[in-house]
Short mmCIF file of C-alpha atoms in Angstrom, two decimals:
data_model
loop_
_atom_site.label_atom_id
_atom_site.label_comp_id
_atom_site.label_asym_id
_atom_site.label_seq_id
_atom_site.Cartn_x
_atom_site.Cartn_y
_atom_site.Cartn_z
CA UNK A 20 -23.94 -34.59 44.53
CA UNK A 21 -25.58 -31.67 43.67
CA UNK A 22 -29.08 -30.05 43.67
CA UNK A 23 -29.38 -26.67 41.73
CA UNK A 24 -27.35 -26.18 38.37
CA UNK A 25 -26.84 -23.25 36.55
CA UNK A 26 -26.73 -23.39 32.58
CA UNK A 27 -24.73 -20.82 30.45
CA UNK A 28 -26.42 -20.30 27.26
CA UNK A 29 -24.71 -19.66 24.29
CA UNK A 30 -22.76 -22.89 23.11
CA UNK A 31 -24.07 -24.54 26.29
CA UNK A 32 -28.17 -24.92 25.45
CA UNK A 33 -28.54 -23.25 21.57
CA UNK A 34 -25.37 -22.68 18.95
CA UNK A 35 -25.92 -19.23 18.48
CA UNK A 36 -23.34 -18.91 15.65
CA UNK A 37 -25.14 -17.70 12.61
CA UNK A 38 -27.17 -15.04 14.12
CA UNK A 39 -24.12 -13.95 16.93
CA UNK A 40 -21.74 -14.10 14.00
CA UNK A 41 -24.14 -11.50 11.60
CA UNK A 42 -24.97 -9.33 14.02
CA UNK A 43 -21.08 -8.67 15.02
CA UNK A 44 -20.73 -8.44 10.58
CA UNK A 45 -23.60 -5.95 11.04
CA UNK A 46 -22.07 -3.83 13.33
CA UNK A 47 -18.45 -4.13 11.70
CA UNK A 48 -19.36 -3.02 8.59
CA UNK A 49 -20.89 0.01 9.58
CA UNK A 50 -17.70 1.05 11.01
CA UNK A 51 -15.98 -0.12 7.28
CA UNK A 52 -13.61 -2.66 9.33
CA UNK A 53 -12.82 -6.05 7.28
CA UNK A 54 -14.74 -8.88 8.30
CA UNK A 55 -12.20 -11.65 10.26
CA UNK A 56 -12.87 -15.15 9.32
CA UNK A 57 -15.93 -17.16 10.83
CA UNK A 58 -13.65 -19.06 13.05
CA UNK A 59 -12.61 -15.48 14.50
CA UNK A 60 -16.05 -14.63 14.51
CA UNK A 61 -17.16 -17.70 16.30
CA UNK A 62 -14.30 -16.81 18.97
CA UNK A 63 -16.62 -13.98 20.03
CA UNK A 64 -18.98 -16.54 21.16
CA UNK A 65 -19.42 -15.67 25.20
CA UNK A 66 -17.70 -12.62 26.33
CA UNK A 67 -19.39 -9.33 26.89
CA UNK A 68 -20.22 -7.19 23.62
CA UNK A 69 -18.07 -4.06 24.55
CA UNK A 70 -15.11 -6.75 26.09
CA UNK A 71 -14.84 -8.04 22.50
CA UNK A 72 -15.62 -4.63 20.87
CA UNK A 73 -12.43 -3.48 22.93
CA UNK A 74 -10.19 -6.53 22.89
CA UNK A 75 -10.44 -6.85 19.97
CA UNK A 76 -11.01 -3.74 17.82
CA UNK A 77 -9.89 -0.98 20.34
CA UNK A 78 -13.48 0.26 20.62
CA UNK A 79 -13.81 2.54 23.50
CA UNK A 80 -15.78 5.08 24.85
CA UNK A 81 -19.33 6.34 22.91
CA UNK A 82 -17.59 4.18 19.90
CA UNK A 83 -18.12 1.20 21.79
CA UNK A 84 -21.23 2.04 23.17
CA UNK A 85 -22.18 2.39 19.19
CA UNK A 86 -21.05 -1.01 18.20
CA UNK A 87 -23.29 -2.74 20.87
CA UNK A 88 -26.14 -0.89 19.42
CA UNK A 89 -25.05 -1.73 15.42
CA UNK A 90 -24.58 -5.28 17.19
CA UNK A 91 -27.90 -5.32 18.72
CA UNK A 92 -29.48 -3.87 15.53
CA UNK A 93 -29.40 -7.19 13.79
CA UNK A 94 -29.91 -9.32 16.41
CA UNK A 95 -32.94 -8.35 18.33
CA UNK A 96 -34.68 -8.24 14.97
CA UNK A 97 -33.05 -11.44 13.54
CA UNK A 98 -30.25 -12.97 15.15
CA UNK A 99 -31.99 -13.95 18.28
CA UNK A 100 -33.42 -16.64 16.19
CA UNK A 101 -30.73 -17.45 14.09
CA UNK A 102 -29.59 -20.36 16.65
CA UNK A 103 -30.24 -23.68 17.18
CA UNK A 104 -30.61 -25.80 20.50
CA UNK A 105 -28.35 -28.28 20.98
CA UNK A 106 -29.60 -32.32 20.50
CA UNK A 107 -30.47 -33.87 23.52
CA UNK A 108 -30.78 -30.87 25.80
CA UNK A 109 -34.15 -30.39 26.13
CA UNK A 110 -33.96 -34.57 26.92
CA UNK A 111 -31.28 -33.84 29.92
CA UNK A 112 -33.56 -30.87 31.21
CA UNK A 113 -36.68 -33.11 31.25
CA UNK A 114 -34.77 -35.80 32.89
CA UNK A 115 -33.27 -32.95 35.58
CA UNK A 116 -36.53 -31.88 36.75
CA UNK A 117 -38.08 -35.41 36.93
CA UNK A 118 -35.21 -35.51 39.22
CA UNK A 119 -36.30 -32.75 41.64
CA UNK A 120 -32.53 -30.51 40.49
CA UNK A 121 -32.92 -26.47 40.35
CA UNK A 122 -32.48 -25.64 36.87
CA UNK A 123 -30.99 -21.82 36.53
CA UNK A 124 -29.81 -20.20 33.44
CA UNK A 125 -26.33 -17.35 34.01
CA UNK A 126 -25.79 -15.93 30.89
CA UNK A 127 -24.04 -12.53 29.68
CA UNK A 128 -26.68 -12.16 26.92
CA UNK A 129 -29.15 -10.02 28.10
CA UNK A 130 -31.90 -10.98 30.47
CA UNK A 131 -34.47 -9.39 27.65
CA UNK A 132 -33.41 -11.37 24.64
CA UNK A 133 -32.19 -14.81 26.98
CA UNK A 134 -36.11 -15.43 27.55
CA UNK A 135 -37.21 -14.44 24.17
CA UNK A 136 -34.81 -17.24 23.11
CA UNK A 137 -35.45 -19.59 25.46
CA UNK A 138 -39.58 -19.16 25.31
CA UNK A 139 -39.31 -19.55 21.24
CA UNK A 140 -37.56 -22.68 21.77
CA UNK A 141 -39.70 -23.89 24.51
CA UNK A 142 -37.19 -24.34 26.89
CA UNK A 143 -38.07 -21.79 29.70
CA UNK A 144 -40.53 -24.26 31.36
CA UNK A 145 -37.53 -25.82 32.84
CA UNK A 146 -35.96 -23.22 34.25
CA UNK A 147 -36.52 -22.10 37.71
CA UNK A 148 -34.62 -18.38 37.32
CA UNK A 149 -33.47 -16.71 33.72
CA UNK A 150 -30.62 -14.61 34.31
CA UNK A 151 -28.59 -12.72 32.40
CA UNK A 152 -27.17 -9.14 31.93
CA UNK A 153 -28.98 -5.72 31.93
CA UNK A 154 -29.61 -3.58 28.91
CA UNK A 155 -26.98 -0.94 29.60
CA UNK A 156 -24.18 -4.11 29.89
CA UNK A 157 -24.62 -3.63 34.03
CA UNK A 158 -24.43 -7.14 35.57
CA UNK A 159 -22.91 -8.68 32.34
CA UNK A 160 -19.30 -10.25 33.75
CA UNK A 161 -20.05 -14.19 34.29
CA UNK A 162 -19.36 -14.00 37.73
CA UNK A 163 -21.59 -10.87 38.33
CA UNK A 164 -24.51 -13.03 36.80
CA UNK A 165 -23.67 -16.10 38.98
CA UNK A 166 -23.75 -14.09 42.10
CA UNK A 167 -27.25 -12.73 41.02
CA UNK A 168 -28.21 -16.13 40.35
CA UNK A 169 -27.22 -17.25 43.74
CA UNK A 170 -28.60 -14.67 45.53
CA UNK A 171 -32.24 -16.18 44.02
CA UNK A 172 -32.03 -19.69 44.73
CA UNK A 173 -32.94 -20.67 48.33
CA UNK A 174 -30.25 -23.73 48.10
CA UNK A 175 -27.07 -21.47 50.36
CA UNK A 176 -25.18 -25.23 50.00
CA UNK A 177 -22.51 -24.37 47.19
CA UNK A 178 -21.22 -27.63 47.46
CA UNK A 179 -24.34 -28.74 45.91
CA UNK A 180 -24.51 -25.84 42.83
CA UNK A 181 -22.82 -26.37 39.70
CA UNK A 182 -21.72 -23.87 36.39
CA UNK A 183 -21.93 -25.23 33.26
CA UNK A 184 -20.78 -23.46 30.34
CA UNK A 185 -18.84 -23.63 27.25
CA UNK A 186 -16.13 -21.39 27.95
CA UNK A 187 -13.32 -19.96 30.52
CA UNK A 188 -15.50 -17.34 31.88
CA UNK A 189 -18.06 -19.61 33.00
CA UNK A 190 -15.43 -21.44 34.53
CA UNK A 191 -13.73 -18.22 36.23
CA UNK A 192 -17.13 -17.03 37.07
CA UNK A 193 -17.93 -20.72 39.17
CA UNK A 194 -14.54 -19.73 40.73
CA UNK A 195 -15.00 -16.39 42.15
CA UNK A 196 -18.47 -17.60 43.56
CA UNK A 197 -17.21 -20.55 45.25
CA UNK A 198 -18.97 -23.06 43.22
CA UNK A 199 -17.84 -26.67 41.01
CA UNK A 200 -17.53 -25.95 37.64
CA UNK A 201 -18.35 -28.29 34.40
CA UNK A 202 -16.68 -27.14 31.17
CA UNK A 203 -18.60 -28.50 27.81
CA UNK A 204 -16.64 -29.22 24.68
CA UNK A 205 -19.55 -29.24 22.71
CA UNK A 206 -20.04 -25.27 22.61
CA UNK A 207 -17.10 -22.96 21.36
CA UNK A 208 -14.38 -23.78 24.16
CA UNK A 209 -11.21 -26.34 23.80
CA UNK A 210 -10.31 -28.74 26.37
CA UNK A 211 -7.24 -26.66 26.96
CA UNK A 212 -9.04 -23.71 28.00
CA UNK A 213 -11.08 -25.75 30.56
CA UNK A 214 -7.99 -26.92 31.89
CA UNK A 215 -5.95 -23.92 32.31
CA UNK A 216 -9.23 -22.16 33.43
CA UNK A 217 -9.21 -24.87 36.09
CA UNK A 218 -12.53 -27.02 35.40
CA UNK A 219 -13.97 -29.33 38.09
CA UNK A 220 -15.02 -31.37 35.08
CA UNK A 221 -15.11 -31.59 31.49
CA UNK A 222 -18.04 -33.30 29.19
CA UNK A 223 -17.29 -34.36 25.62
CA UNK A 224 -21.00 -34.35 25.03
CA UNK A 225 -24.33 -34.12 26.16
CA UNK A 226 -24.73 -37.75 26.45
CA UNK A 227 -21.64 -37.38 28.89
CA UNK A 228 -23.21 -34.21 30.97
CA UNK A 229 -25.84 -36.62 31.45
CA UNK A 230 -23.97 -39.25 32.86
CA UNK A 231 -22.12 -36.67 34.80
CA UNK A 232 -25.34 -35.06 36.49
CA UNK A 233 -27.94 -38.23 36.81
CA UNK A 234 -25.35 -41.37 36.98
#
């Protein structure tokens, strides 16, 4: 059914929790705000930096522009390896290129710190493009990536491209580009959100994912 697929990363690949969820306590405390629980922390998991920054503080302006660089403080030094990949993914990637599938990652993490993170965990070997947002948050919208990613892959078929991601963006970023969409429940999205976001499909697992992609 279909030939290249396209991998969100956080919650998708690695749980980037612990080092996604200091780096955002690194950059809150500097501005003396109280700390929201880990679950609201871990909510934070996929947008944009200065979307959350604004949602959900009210940052703006040079102030926002300030918390991505308190954010980015921590993480480029430590958080970028404070994440785990998830079991049985680098499996399902092996399998997928024994198989002859594309293999892209669209991610709104940087481009920069999405192959650090990938080549520590030695998981860039199966990728065929790594892309992700610019530096200066240009390009960092899910469906801004996806369209770059497209725009790389000789396969024009979008019948035979999938998005997989953890959470409603991925989703509404498949959507816009006129491609199926696979929500995972594994990451930091509910089944709800899939659904409302209107999923193609929905994998409880990895183990299902596979099922879904090889049969």
């Amino acid at each position: 059914m279909f030939k290249t697929i396209l991998f969100d990363l956080d919650g998708t690949l690695t749980d980037p929790a612990a080092g996604i969820t200091n780096s955002f306590i690194h950059a809150l405390e500097y501005f003396g705000i109280e700390i929201p629980s880990y679950e609201k922390l871990c909510s934070f998991i996929g947008p944009p930096l200065p979307y959350t920054f604004e949602k959900e503080f009210g940052f703006t302006g040079e102030k926002n522009d300030l918390a991505v660089k308190k954010y980015r403080e921590h993480f480029a030094t430590k958080g970028l390896f404070e994440n785990t990949v998830y079991e049985g993914i680098p499996q399902l990637l092996q399998a997928l290129k024994e198989k002859g599938f594309e293999l892209i990652v669209a991610t709104s993490k940087p481009e920069q710190y999405s192959v650090q993170i990938l080549d520590h965990f030695d998981l860039s070997k199966y990728f065929d493009f790594i892309c992700g947002s610019n530096m200066d948050e240009s390009r960092s919208k899910k469906e801004e990536v996806i369209e770059y990613a497209l725009g790389l892959t000789n396969n024009k078929n979008k019948e035979t491209i999938l998005m997989i991601g953890d959470r409603e963006y991925d989703i509404i970023g498949a959507q816009k580009n006129n491609i199926k969409s696979c929500g995972v429940l594994f990451g930091y999205g509910s089944k709800e959100e899939h659904q409302n976001a209107g999923a193609d499909f929905i994998c409880d697992s990895v183990k299902d994912l596979q099922d879904l992609l090889l049969g």
